[in-house]
Amino acid sequence: MTGLEILIKAHAGLRWVVLALIIVGIARAAWGWLGSPSYEKFDRVWGAVSSGVIDLQILVGVLIFFLIDTALRPSWWHPALMLLAAVSVHGGAIVARRATEDRRKHYAHLLAYLVSLLLILLGVYAVRGSLF
Protein backbone atom coordinates (compact mmCIF):
# COMPACT_ATOMS: atom_id res chain seq x y z
CA MET A 1 0.00 0.00 0.00
CA THR A 2 1.44 3.37 -0.98
CA GLY A 3 1.55 6.45 1.20
CA LEU A 4 -1.14 8.07 -0.90
CA GLU A 5 -3.44 5.06 -0.46
CA ILE A 6 -2.90 5.23 3.31
CA LEU A 7 -3.78 8.93 3.30
CA ILE A 8 -6.92 8.30 1.26
CA LYS A 9 -8.07 5.54 3.65
CA ALA A 10 -7.30 7.74 6.67
CA HIS A 11 -9.25 10.61 5.10
CA ALA A 12 -12.22 8.32 4.43
CA GLY A 13 -12.16 6.98 8.00
CA LEU A 14 -11.76 10.38 9.61
CA ARG A 15 -14.87 11.52 7.77
CA TRP A 16 -16.99 9.37 10.07
CA VAL A 17 -15.22 10.65 13.18
CA VAL A 18 -15.81 14.26 12.10
CA LEU A 19 -19.49 13.56 11.37
CA ALA A 20 -19.95 11.82 14.73
CA LEU A 21 -18.32 14.70 16.61
CA ILE A 22 -20.50 17.24 14.82
CA ILE A 23 -23.73 15.28 15.30
CA VAL A 24 -23.08 14.85 19.02
CA GLY A 25 -22.09 18.52 19.17
CA ILE A 26 -25.40 19.49 17.56
CA ALA A 27 -27.34 17.39 20.07
CA ARG A 28 -25.44 18.77 23.06
CA ALA A 29 -25.65 22.38 21.87
CA ALA A 30 -29.38 22.10 21.09
CA TRP A 31 -30.02 20.56 24.49
CA GLY A 32 -28.03 23.32 26.14
CA TRP A 33 -29.73 26.08 24.19
CA LEU A 34 -33.28 24.77 24.59
CA GLY A 35 -32.94 23.36 28.10
CA SER A 36 -30.67 26.09 29.46
CA PRO A 37 -28.16 23.94 31.32
CA SER A 38 -24.90 25.61 32.16
CA TYR A 39 -22.10 25.74 29.63
CA GLU A 40 -19.57 23.33 31.09
CA LYS A 41 -15.97 22.33 30.53
CA PHE A 42 -17.29 19.39 28.47
CA ASP A 43 -18.82 21.82 25.96
CA ARG A 44 -15.60 23.79 25.61
CA VAL A 45 -13.50 20.62 25.30
CA TRP A 46 -15.94 19.13 22.76
CA GLY A 47 -15.58 22.25 20.64
CA ALA A 48 -11.79 22.07 20.87
CA VAL A 49 -11.70 18.36 20.00
CA SER A 50 -14.09 18.89 17.09
CA SER A 51 -11.92 21.72 15.80
CA GLY A 52 -8.76 19.64 16.17
CA VAL A 53 -10.15 16.60 14.37
CA ILE A 54 -11.58 18.66 11.52
CA ASP A 55 -8.18 20.38 11.22
CA LEU A 56 -6.51 16.98 10.95
CA GLN A 57 -9.04 15.98 8.29
CA ILE A 58 -8.28 19.18 6.34
CA LEU A 59 -4.53 18.55 6.61
CA VAL A 60 -4.88 15.00 5.26
CA GLY A 61 -7.17 16.27 2.50
CA VAL A 62 -4.69 18.97 1.47
CA LEU A 63 -1.89 16.39 1.35
CA ILE A 64 -4.01 14.13 -0.84
CA PHE A 65 -4.98 17.05 -3.07
CA PHE A 66 -1.36 17.93 -3.82
CA LEU A 67 -0.09 14.34 -4.04
CA ILE A 68 -2.78 13.00 -6.34
CA ASP A 69 -2.40 13.10 -10.11
CA THR A 70 -3.89 16.33 -11.44
CA ALA A 71 -6.18 14.38 -13.78
CA LEU A 72 -7.78 12.66 -10.77
CA ARG A 73 -8.22 15.76 -8.60
CA PRO A 74 -11.77 16.63 -7.68
CA SER A 75 -13.12 20.05 -8.50
CA TRP A 76 -12.38 22.92 -6.17
CA TRP A 77 -15.86 22.58 -4.65
CA HIS A 78 -14.86 19.80 -2.28
CA PRO A 79 -11.82 21.46 -0.68
CA ALA A 80 -13.51 24.88 -0.62
CA LEU A 81 -16.61 23.57 1.16
CA MET A 82 -14.54 21.58 3.64
CA LEU A 83 -12.39 24.60 4.48
CA LEU A 84 -15.56 26.61 5.09
CA ALA A 85 -16.85 23.83 7.37
CA ALA A 86 -13.65 24.03 9.41
CA VAL A 87 -13.95 27.81 9.60
CA SER A 88 -17.52 27.39 10.85
CA VAL A 89 -16.49 25.04 13.67
CA HIS A 90 -13.65 27.34 14.71
CA GLY A 91 -15.88 30.40 14.47
CA GLY A 92 -18.50 28.80 16.70
CA ALA A 93 -15.87 28.01 19.32
CA ILE A 94 -14.56 31.59 19.22
CA VAL A 95 -18.02 33.15 19.50
CA ALA A 96 -18.95 30.76 22.33
CA ARG A 97 -15.76 31.62 24.20
CA ARG A 98 -16.54 35.34 23.97
CA ALA A 99 -20.23 35.08 24.87
CA THR A 100 -21.19 35.94 28.43
CA GLU A 101 -24.42 33.94 28.74
CA ASP A 102 -24.49 30.15 28.67
CA ARG A 103 -27.46 30.01 26.28
CA ARG A 104 -25.61 32.18 23.78
CA LYS A 105 -22.58 29.91 24.03
CA HIS A 106 -24.70 26.87 23.25
CA TYR A 107 -26.46 28.75 20.43
CA ALA A 108 -23.13 29.73 18.86
CA HIS A 109 -22.00 26.11 18.87
CA LEU A 110 -25.36 24.92 17.54
CA LEU A 111 -25.30 27.27 14.56
CA ALA A 112 -21.66 26.51 13.81
CA TYR A 113 -22.19 22.74 13.95
CA LEU A 114 -25.31 22.92 11.77
CA VAL A 115 -23.58 25.06 9.14
CA SER A 116 -20.51 22.82 9.15
CA LEU A 117 -22.64 19.68 8.82
CA LEU A 118 -24.43 21.16 5.81
CA LEU A 119 -21.12 22.20 4.22
CA ILE A 120 -19.56 18.79 4.85
CA LEU A 121 -22.51 16.98 3.30
CA LEU A 122 -22.37 19.28 0.27
CA GLY A 123 -18.61 18.73 0.03
CA VAL A 124 -18.96 14.95 0.16
CA TYR A 125 -21.64 15.15 -2.51
CA ALA A 126 -19.38 17.34 -4.66
CA VAL A 127 -16.61 14.74 -4.71
CA ARG A 128 -18.60 11.50 -4.66
CA GLY A 129 -21.85 12.38 -6.37
CA SER A 130 -23.67 10.89 -3.36
CA LEU A 131 -23.61 11.33 0.39
CA PHE A 132 -22.41 7.84 1.33
PDB file of C-alpha atoms in Angstrom:
ATOM      1  CA  MET A   1       0.000   0.000   0.000  1.00  0.00           C
ATOM      2  CA  THR A   2       1.438   3.368  -0.985  1.00  0.00           C
ATOM      3  CA  GLY A   3       1.552   6.448   1.204  1.00  0.00           C
ATOM      4  CA  LEU A   4      -1.141   8.068  -0.899  1.00  0.00           C
ATOM      5  CA  GLU A   5      -3.441   5.063  -0.457  1.00  0.00           C
ATOM      6  CA  ILE A   6      -2.904   5.233   3.312  1.00  0.00           C
ATOM      7  CA  LEU A   7      -3.782   8.932   3.305  1.00  0.00           C
ATOM      8  CA  ILE A   8      -6.925   8.296   1.255  1.00  0.00           C
ATOM      9  CA  LYS A   9      -8.069   5.540   3.646  1.00  0.00           C
ATOM     10  CA  ALA A  10      -7.300   7.741   6.666  1.00  0.00           C
ATOM     11  CA  HIS A  11      -9.247  10.608   5.098  1.00  0.00           C
ATOM     12  CA  ALA A  12     -12.217   8.317   4.426  1.00  0.00           C
ATOM     13  CA  GLY A  13     -12.159   6.979   7.996  1.00  0.00           C
ATOM     14  CA  LEU A  14     -11.757  10.377   9.615  1.00  0.00           C
ATOM     15  CA  ARG A  15     -14.871  11.523   7.771  1.00  0.00           C
ATOM     16  CA  TRP A  16     -16.994   9.371  10.072  1.00  0.00           C
ATOM     17  CA  VAL A  17     -15.216  10.653  13.182  1.00  0.00           C
ATOM     18  CA  VAL A  18     -15.815  14.255  12.098  1.00  0.00           C
ATOM     19  CA  LEU A  19     -19.488  13.558  11.367  1.00  0.00           C
ATOM     20  CA  ALA A  20     -19.954  11.818  14.734  1.00  0.00           C
ATOM     21  CA  LEU A  21     -18.318  14.704  16.606  1.00  0.00           C
ATOM     22  CA  ILE A  22     -20.499  17.236  14.821  1.00  0.00           C
ATOM     23  CA  ILE A  23     -23.735  15.284  15.298  1.00  0.00           C
ATOM     24  CA  VAL A  24     -23.083  14.846  19.023  1.00  0.00           C
ATOM     25  CA  GLY A  25     -22.094  18.517  19.172  1.00  0.00           C
ATOM     26  CA  ILE A  26     -25.402  19.487  17.561  1.00  0.00           C
ATOM     27  CA  ALA A  27     -27.344  17.392  20.071  1.00  0.00           C
ATOM     28  CA  ARG A  28     -25.444  18.769  23.059  1.00  0.00           C
ATOM     29  CA  ALA A  29     -25.653  22.385  21.869  1.00  0.00           C
ATOM     30  CA  ALA A  30     -29.384  22.096  21.087  1.00  0.00           C
ATOM     31  CA  TRP A  31     -30.020  20.564  24.488  1.00  0.00           C
ATOM     32  CA  GLY A  32     -28.029  23.325  26.138  1.00  0.00           C
ATOM     33  CA  TRP A  33     -29.728  26.082  24.188  1.00  0.00           C
ATOM     34  CA  LEU A  34     -33.283  24.767  24.592  1.00  0.00           C
ATOM     35  CA  GLY A  35     -32.936  23.357  28.096  1.00  0.00           C
ATOM     36  CA  SER A  36     -30.672  26.089  29.463  1.00  0.00           C
ATOM     37  CA  PRO A  37     -28.158  23.941  31.317  1.00  0.00           C
ATOM     38  CA  SER A  38     -24.902  25.608  32.157  1.00  0.00           C
ATOM     39  CA  TYR A  39     -22.102  25.736  29.634  1.00  0.00           C
ATOM     40  CA  GLU A  40     -19.571  23.330  31.090  1.00  0.00           C
ATOM     41  CA  LYS A  41     -15.975  22.333  30.533  1.00  0.00           C
ATOM     42  CA  PHE A  42     -17.292  19.395  28.470  1.00  0.00           C
ATOM     43  CA  ASP A  43     -18.818  21.816  25.957  1.00  0.00           C
ATOM     44  CA  ARG A  44     -15.600  23.791  25.606  1.00  0.00           C
ATOM     45  CA  VAL A  45     -13.496  20.625  25.300  1.00  0.00           C
ATOM     46  CA  TRP A  46     -15.939  19.126  22.760  1.00  0.00           C
ATOM     47  CA  GLY A  47     -15.583  22.253  20.642  1.00  0.00           C
ATOM     48  CA  ALA A  48     -11.787  22.070  20.868  1.00  0.00           C
ATOM     49  CA  VAL A  49     -11.697  18.359  19.997  1.00  0.00           C
ATOM     50  CA  SER A  50     -14.094  18.888  17.090  1.00  0.00           C
ATOM     51  CA  SER A  51     -11.916  21.723  15.802  1.00  0.00           C
ATOM     52  CA  GLY A  52      -8.762  19.643  16.166  1.00  0.00           C
ATOM     53  CA  VAL A  53     -10.145  16.600  14.373  1.00  0.00           C
ATOM     54  CA  ILE A  54     -11.580  18.656  11.515  1.00  0.00           C
ATOM     55  CA  ASP A  55      -8.181  20.383  11.215  1.00  0.00           C
ATOM     56  CA  LEU A  56      -6.511  16.980  10.948  1.00  0.00           C
ATOM     57  CA  GLN A  57      -9.038  15.978   8.288  1.00  0.00           C
ATOM     58  CA  ILE A  58      -8.282  19.176   6.344  1.00  0.00           C
ATOM     59  CA  LEU A  59      -4.532  18.548   6.608  1.00  0.00           C
ATOM     60  CA  VAL A  60      -4.883  15.003   5.261  1.00  0.00           C
ATOM     61  CA  GLY A  61      -7.171  16.274   2.498  1.00  0.00           C
ATOM     62  CA  VAL A  62      -4.688  18.969   1.473  1.00  0.00           C
ATOM     63  CA  LEU A  63      -1.886  16.390   1.347  1.00  0.00           C
ATOM     64  CA  ILE A  64      -4.012  14.133  -0.844  1.00  0.00           C
ATOM     65  CA  PHE A  65      -4.980  17.053  -3.075  1.00  0.00           C
ATOM     66  CA  PHE A  66      -1.362  17.926  -3.818  1.00  0.00           C
ATOM     67  CA  LEU A  67      -0.089  14.336  -4.043  1.00  0.00           C
ATOM     68  CA  ILE A  68      -2.782  12.997  -6.341  1.00  0.00           C
ATOM     69  CA  ASP A  69      -2.401  13.101 -10.106  1.00  0.00           C
ATOM     70  CA  THR A  70      -3.894  16.328 -11.440  1.00  0.00           C
ATOM     71  CA  ALA A  71      -6.177  14.379 -13.784  1.00  0.00           C
ATOM     72  CA  LEU A  72      -7.778  12.661 -10.774  1.00  0.00           C
ATOM     73  CA  ARG A  73      -8.223  15.760  -8.604  1.00  0.00           C
ATOM     74  CA  PRO A  74     -11.768  16.633  -7.684  1.00  0.00           C
ATOM     75  CA  SER A  75     -13.122  20.049  -8.504  1.00  0.00           C
ATOM     76  CA  TRP A  76     -12.383  22.922  -6.165  1.00  0.00           C
ATOM     77  CA  TRP A  77     -15.859  22.584  -4.649  1.00  0.00           C
ATOM     78  CA  HIS A  78     -14.865  19.797  -2.278  1.00  0.00           C
ATOM     79  CA  PRO A  79     -11.820  21.465  -0.682  1.00  0.00           C
ATOM     80  CA  ALA A  80     -13.506  24.877  -0.621  1.00  0.00           C
ATOM     81  CA  LEU A  81     -16.615  23.574   1.161  1.00  0.00           C
ATOM     82  CA  MET A  82     -14.537  21.583   3.640  1.00  0.00           C
ATOM     83  CA  LEU A  83     -12.391  24.601   4.483  1.00  0.00           C
ATOM     84  CA  LEU A  84     -15.563  26.614   5.089  1.00  0.00           C
ATOM     85  CA  ALA A  85     -16.854  23.833   7.365  1.00  0.00           C
ATOM     86  CA  ALA A  86     -13.647  24.028   9.408  1.00  0.00           C
ATOM     87  CA  VAL A  87     -13.949  27.812   9.596  1.00  0.00           C
ATOM     88  CA  SER A  88     -17.521  27.394  10.853  1.00  0.00           C
ATOM     89  CA  VAL A  89     -16.491  25.039  13.673  1.00  0.00           C
ATOM     90  CA  HIS A  90     -13.651  27.343  14.712  1.00  0.00           C
ATOM     91  CA  GLY A  91     -15.881  30.398  14.471  1.00  0.00           C
ATOM     92  CA  GLY A  92     -18.497  28.803  16.699  1.00  0.00           C
ATOM     93  CA  ALA A  93     -15.870  28.014  19.320  1.00  0.00           C
ATOM     94  CA  ILE A  94     -14.558  31.590  19.221  1.00  0.00           C
ATOM     95  CA  VAL A  95     -18.023  33.153  19.499  1.00  0.00           C
ATOM     96  CA  ALA A  96     -18.950  30.762  22.325  1.00  0.00           C
ATOM     97  CA  ARG A  97     -15.763  31.624  24.196  1.00  0.00           C
ATOM     98  CA  ARG A  98     -16.542  35.345  23.966  1.00  0.00           C
ATOM     99  CA  ALA A  99     -20.235  35.080  24.869  1.00  0.00           C
ATOM    100  CA  THR A 100     -21.185  35.936  28.426  1.00  0.00           C
ATOM    101  CA  GLU A 101     -24.420  33.943  28.737  1.00  0.00           C
ATOM    102  CA  ASP A 102     -24.491  30.146  28.673  1.00  0.00           C
ATOM    103  CA  ARG A 103     -27.461  30.006  26.279  1.00  0.00           C
ATOM    104  CA  ARG A 104     -25.612  32.183  23.777  1.00  0.00           C
ATOM    105  CA  LYS A 105     -22.578  29.913  24.026  1.00  0.00           C
ATOM    106  CA  HIS A 106     -24.703  26.869  23.250  1.00  0.00           C
ATOM    107  CA  TYR A 107     -26.456  28.746  20.428  1.00  0.00           C
ATOM    108  CA  ALA A 108     -23.130  29.732  18.860  1.00  0.00           C
ATOM    109  CA  HIS A 109     -21.998  26.115  18.867  1.00  0.00           C
ATOM    110  CA  LEU A 110     -25.357  24.921  17.539  1.00  0.00           C
ATOM    111  CA  LEU A 111     -25.298  27.269  14.556  1.00  0.00           C
ATOM    112  CA  ALA A 112     -21.655  26.506  13.805  1.00  0.00           C
ATOM    113  CA  TYR A 113     -22.186  22.738  13.951  1.00  0.00           C
ATOM    114  CA  LEU A 114     -25.309  22.919  11.767  1.00  0.00           C
ATOM    115  CA  VAL A 115     -23.581  25.057   9.144  1.00  0.00           C
ATOM    116  CA  SER A 116     -20.506  22.822   9.154  1.00  0.00           C
ATOM    117  CA  LEU A 117     -22.638  19.680   8.820  1.00  0.00           C
ATOM    118  CA  LEU A 118     -24.427  21.155   5.808  1.00  0.00           C
ATOM    119  CA  LEU A 119     -21.121  22.197   4.222  1.00  0.00           C
ATOM    120  CA  ILE A 120     -19.560  18.786   4.852  1.00  0.00           C
ATOM    121  CA  LEU A 121     -22.512  16.978   3.298  1.00  0.00           C
ATOM    122  CA  LEU A 122     -22.368  19.284   0.273  1.00  0.00           C
ATOM    123  CA  GLY A 123     -18.605  18.731   0.029  1.00  0.00           C
ATOM    124  CA  VAL A 124     -18.960  14.952   0.159  1.00  0.00           C
ATOM    125  CA  TYR A 125     -21.642  15.147  -2.508  1.00  0.00           C
ATOM    126  CA  ALA A 126     -19.376  17.339  -4.658  1.00  0.00           C
ATOM    127  CA  VAL A 127     -16.605  14.742  -4.715  1.00  0.00           C
ATOM    128  CA  ARG A 128     -18.600  11.497  -4.663  1.00  0.00           C
ATOM    129  CA  GLY A 129     -21.852  12.384  -6.369  1.00  0.00           C
ATOM    130  CA  SER A 130     -23.672  10.886  -3.360  1.00  0.00           C
ATOM    131  CA  LEU A 131     -23.612  11.333   0.394  1.00  0.00           C
ATOM    132  CA  PHE A 132     -22.413   7.841   1.332  1.00  0.00           C
TER     133      PHE A 132
END
